[in-house]
CSV table of C-alpha atoms in Angstrom, one decimal:
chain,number,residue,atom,x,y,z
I,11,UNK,CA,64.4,47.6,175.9
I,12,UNK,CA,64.8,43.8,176.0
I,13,UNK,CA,63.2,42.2,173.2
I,14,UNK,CA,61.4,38.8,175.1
I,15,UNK,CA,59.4,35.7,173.9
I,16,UNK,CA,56.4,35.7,174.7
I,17,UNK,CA,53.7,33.4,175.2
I,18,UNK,CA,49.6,34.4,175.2
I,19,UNK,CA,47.1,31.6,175.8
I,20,UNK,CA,43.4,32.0,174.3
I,21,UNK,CA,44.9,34.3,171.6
I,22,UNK,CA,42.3,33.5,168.8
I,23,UNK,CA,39.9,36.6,169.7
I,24,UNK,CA,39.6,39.3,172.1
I,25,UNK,CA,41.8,40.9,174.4
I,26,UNK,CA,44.3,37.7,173.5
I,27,UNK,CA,44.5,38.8,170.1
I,28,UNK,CA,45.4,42.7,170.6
I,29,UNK,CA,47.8,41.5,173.6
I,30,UNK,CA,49.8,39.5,171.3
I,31,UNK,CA,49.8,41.7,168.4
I,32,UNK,CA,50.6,44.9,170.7
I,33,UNK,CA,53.5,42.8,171.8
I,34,UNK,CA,54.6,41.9,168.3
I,35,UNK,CA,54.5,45.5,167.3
I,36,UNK,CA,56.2,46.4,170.4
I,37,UNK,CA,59.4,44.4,169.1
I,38,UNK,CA,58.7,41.3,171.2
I,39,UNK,CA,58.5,37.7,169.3
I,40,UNK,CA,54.9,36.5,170.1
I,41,UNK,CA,53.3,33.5,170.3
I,42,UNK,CA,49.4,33.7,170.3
I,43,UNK,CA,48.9,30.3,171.1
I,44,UNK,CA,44.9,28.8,170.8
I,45,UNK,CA,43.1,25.6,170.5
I,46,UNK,CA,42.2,23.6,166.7
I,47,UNK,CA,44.9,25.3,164.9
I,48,UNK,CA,44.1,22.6,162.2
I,49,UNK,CA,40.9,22.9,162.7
I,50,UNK,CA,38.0,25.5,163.7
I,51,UNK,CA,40.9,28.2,164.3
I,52,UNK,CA,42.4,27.5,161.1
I,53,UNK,CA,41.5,30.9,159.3
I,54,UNK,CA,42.4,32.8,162.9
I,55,UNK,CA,46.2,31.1,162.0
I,56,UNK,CA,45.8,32.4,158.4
I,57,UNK,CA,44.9,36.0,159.6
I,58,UNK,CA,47.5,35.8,162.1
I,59,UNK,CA,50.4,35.0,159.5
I,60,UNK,CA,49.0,37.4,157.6
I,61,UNK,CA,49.2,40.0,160.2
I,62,UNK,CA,52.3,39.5,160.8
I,63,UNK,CA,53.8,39.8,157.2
I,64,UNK,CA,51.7,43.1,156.9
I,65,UNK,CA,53.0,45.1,159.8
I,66,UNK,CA,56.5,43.2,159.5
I,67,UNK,CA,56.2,42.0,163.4
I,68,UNK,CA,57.4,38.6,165.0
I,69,UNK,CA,53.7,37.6,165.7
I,70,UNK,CA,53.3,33.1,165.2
I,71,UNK,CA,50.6,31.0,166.2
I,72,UNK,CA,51.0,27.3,168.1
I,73,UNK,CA,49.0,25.1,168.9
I,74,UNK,CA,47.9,25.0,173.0
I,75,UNK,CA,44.6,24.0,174.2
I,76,UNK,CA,44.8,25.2,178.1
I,77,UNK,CA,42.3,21.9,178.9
I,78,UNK,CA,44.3,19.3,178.0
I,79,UNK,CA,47.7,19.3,180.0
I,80,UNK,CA,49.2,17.2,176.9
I,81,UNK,CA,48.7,19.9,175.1
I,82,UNK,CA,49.9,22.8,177.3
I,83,UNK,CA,53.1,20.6,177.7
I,84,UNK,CA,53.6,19.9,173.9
I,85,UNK,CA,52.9,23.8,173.2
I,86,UNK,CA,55.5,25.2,175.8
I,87,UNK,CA,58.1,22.8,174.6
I,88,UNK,CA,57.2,23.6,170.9
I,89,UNK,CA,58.0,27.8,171.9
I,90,UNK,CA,61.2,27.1,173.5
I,91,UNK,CA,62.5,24.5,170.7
I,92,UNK,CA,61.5,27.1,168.3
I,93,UNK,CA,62.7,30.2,170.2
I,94,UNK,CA,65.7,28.6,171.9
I,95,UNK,CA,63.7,29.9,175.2
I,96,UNK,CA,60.9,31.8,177.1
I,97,UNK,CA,60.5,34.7,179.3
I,98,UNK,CA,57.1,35.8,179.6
I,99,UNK,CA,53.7,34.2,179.9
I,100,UNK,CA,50.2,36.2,179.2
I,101,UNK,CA,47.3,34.1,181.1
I,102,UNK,CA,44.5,35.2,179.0
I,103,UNK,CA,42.6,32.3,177.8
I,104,UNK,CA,38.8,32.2,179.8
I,105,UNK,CA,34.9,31.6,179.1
I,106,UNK,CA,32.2,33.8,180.2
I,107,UNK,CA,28.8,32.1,181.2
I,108,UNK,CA,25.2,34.4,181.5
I,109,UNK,CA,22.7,32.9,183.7
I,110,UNK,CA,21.0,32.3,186.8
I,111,UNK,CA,23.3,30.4,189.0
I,112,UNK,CA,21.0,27.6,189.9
I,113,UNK,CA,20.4,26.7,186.1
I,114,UNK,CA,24.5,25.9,185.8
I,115,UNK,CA,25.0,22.4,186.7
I,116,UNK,CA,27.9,21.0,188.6
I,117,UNK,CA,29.6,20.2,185.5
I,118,UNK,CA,29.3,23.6,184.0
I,119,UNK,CA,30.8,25.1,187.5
I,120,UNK,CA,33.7,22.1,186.3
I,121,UNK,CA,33.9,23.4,182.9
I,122,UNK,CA,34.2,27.2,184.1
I,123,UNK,CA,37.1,26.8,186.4
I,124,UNK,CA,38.8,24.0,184.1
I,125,UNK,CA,39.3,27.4,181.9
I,126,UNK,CA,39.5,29.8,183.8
I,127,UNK,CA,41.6,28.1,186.7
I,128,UNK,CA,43.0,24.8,185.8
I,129,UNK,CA,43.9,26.3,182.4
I,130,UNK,CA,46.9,28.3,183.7
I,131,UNK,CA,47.9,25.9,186.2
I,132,UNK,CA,48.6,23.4,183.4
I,133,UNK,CA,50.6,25.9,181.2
I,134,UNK,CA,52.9,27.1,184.5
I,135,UNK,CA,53.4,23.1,185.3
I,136,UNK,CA,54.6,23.0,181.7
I,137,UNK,CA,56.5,26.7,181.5
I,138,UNK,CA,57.7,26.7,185.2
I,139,UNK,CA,60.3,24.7,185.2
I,140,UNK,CA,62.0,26.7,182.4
I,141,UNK,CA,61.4,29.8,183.6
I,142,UNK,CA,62.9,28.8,187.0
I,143,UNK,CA,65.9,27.0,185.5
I,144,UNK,CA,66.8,30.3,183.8
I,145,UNK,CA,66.5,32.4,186.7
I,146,UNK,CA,63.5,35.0,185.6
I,147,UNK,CA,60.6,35.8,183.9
I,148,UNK,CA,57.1,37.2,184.3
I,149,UNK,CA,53.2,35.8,184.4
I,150,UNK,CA,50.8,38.1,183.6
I,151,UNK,CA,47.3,37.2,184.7
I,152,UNK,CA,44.2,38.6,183.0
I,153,UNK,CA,41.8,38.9,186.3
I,154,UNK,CA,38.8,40.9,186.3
I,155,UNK,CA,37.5,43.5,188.9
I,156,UNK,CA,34.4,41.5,189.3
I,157,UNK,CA,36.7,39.4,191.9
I,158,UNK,CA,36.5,42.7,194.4
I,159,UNK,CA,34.5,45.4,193.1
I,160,UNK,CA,30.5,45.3,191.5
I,161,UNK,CA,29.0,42.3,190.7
I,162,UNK,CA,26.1,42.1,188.7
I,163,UNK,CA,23.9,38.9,189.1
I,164,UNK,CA,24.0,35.7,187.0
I,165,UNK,CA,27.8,35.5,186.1
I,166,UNK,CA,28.0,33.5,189.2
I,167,UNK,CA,30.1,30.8,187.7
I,168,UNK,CA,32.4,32.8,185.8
I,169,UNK,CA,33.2,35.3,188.6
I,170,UNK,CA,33.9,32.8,190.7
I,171,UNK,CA,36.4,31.4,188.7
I,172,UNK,CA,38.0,34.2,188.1
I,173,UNK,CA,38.3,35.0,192.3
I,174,UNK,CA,39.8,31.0,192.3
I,175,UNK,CA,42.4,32.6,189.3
I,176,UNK,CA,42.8,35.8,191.1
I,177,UNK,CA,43.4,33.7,194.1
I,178,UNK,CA,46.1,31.7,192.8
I,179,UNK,CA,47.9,34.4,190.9
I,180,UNK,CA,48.1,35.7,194.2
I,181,UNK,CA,50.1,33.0,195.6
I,182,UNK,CA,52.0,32.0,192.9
I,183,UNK,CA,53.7,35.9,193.2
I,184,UNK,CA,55.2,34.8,196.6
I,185,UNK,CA,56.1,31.2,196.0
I,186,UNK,CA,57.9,32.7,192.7
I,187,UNK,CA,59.7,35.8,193.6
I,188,UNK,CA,62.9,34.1,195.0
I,189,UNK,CA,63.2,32.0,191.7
I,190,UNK,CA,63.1,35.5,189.8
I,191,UNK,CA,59.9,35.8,188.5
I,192,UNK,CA,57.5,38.5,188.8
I,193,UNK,CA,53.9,38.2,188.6
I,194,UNK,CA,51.4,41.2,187.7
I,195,UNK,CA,47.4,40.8,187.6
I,196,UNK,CA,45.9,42.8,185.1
I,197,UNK,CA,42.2,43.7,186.2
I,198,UNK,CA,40.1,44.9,183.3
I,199,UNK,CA,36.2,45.9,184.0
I,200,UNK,CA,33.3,44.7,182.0
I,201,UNK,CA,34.1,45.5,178.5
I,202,UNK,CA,31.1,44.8,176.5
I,203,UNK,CA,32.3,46.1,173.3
I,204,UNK,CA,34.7,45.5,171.4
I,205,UNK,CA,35.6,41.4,172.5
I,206,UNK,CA,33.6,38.3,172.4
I,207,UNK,CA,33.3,38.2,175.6
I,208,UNK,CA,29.5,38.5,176.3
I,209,UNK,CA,28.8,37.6,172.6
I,210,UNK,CA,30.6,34.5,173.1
I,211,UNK,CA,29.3,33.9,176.6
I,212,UNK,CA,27.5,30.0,177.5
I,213,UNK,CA,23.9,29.7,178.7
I,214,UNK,CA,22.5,27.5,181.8
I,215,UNK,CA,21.7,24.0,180.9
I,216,UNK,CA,18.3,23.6,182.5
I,217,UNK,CA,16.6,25.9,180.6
I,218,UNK,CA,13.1,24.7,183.2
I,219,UNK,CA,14.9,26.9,186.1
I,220,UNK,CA,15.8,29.3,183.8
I,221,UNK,CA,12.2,30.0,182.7
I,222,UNK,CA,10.9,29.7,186.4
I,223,UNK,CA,13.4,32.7,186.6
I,224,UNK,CA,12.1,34.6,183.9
I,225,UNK,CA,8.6,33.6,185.0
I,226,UNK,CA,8.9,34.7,188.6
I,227,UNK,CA,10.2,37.9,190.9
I,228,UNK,CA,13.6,37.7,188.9
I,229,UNK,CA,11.7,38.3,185.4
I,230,UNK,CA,13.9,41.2,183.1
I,231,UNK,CA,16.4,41.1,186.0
I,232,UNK,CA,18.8,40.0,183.2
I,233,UNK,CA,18.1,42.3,180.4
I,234,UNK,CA,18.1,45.0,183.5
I,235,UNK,CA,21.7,44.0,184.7
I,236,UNK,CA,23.2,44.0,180.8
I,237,UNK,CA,21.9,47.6,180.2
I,238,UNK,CA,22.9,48.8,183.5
I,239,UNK,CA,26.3,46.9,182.9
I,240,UNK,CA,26.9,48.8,179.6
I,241,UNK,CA,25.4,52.2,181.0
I,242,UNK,CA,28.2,52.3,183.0
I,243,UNK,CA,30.6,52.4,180.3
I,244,UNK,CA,32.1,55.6,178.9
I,245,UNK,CA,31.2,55.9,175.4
I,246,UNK,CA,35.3,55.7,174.7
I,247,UNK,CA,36.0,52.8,176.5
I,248,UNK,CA,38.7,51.4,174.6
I,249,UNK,CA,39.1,47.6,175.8
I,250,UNK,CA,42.9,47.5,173.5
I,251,UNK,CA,44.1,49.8,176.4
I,252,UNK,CA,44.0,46.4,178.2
I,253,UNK,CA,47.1,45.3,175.4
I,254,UNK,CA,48.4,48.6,176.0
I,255,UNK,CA,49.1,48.2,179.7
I,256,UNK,CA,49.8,44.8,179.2
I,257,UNK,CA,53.2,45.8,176.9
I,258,UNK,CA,54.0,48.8,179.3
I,259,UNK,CA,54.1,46.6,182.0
I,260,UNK,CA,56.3,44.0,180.2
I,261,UNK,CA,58.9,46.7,178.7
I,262,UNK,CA,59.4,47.8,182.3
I,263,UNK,CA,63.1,47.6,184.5
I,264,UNK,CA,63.1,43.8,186.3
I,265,UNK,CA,61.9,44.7,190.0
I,266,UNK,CA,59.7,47.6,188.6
I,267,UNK,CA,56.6,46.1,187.6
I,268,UNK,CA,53.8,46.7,189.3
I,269,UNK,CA,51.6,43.4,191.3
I,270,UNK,CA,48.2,45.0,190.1
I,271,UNK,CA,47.2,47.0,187.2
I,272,UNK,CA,43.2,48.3,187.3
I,273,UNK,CA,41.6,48.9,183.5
I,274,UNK,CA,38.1,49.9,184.5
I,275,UNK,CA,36.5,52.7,182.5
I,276,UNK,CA,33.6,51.7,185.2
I,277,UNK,CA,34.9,51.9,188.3
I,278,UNK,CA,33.4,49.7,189.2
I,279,UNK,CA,35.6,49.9,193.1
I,280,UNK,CA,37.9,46.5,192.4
I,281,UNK,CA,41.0,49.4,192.7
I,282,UNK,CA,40.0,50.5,195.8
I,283,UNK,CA,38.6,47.1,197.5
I,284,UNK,CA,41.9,45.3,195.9
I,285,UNK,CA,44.2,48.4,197.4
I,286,UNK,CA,43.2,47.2,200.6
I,287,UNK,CA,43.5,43.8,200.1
I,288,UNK,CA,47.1,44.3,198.5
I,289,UNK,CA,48.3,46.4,201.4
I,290,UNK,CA,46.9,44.1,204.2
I,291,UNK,CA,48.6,41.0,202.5
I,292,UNK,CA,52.4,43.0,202.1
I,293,UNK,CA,51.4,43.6,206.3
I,294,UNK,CA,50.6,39.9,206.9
I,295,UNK,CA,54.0,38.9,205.0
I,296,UNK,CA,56.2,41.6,207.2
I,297,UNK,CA,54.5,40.2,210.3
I,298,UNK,CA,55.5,37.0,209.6
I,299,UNK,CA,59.2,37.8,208.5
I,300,UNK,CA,58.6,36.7,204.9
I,301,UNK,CA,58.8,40.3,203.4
I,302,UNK,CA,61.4,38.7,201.0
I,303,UNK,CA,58.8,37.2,199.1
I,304,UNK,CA,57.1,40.3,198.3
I,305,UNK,CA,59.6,41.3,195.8
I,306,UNK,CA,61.4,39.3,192.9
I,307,UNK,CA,65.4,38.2,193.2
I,308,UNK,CA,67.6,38.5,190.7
I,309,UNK,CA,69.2,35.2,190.1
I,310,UNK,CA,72.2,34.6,188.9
């Protein structure tokens, strides 16, 4: 097995975290890159270091905030001056809003796909051209079966967001594959235990439509689509089998990864729904004599 260096965005909590250690112990050097490393994430950092000491794994922390295009740039030229170069990226930082969608304003629909979207195109603008120049390398994208299979209401902003990510992944894996890298989406289901996810998740801002919500036809609708959402859980759904596809799918043969991987003690139908999908898109790219794309080149 190659031993790669890796970066993971939003790496603080959640399935970042266990991706990035899982890597680590795995034999990979790991960067779990996240926001206020100085600052609010300062004792994530500590815990990180000390992770890493304690299970004797190449796990380090830097500095990226996926909003701020300074930063993604300063953070991917910090890996490969400290590495010497980089070969995977783990798109994994996102935000999870709970709410009527008419309560969101504009600007929260801005803040949700300036994550969840925006955020990765920033760090490929920054990694890209290194990972190009060298000839391969592999993005993995943390979708989310909500794209294609059930979805509940009021996640409306964060499930579109994470069609507009899915959406892009998508096309990146075509426009990359002659440059040598590969792209796999990893689509978990709704995990809610064991991540931050819904704990962590942002409210409406107009609380007044909220409550006319709550008020009116729609009233326990929410509570209703949480229970059912967690109902539909196994007891044993493990979300760190997420970290554990994630490092099978990096430690396999170039040219043998798989474009979609489906982690969804739910089934909630994203597999089947993006199965069609998949196979409709490979037709589309043989019709139009482009079936090159479809499959990474080795360069070099």
């Amino acid at each position: 097995m190659s031993k790669f260096v890796i970066l993971v965005t939003g790496a603080s909590s959640g399935f970042g975290l266990m991706t990035a250690r899982s890597l680590a112990e795995a034999g990979h050097t790991v960067y779990a890159t996240m926001r206020e490393t100085t600052g609010r994430n300062a004792p994530q950092v500590a815990a990180v270091a000390a992770w890493a000491t304690e299970h004797k794994a190449d796990l380090r922390t830097a500095e990226l905030d996926v909003q701020s295009e300074a930063s993604a740039e300063a953070g991917i030229a910090h890996v490969i001056a400290d590495a010497g170069r980089l070969d995977v990226i783990v798109h994994n930082a996102g935000h999870m809003v709970f709410g009527p969608a008419e309560a969101f304003t504009p600007d929260q629909f801005i803040q949700q796909y300036d994550v969840n979207v925006l955020g990765a195109q920033r760090v490929n603008r920054a990694a890209l051209p290194h990972l190009r120049g060298q000839g391969k390398g592999l993005l993995v994208w943390l979708g989310s079966s909500s794209t294609r299979g059930g979805t509940p209401p009021f996640l409306a902003p964060y499930f579109a967001a994470k069609a507009a990510m899915d959406a892009l992944a998508v096309s990146y894996s075509t426009e990359l594959a002659l440059w040598g890298i590969e792209t796999t989406i990893m689509v978990p289901g709704a995990f809610t235990k064991g991540t931050n996810h819904f704990a962590h998740s942002g409210k409406p801002s107009d609380a007044v439509r909220v409550a006319e919500y709550e008020a009116g036809p729609y009233a326990g609708i929410a509570d209703r689509a949480l229970k059912g959402l967690a109902s539909l859980e196994p007891a044993d759904a493990d979300p760190s089998e997420v970290a554990r596809e994630i490092v099978r799918v990096v430690n396999m043969p170039f040219g043998k990864r798989p474009f979609r991987v489906h982690v969804d003690p739910s089934q909630d139908g994203a597999e089947i729904v993006n199965g069609v999908a998949d196979r409709m898109r490979r037709e589309i790219y043989r019709n139009i004599g482009l079936e090159e794309l479809l499959h990474p080149a080795a360069v070099g």
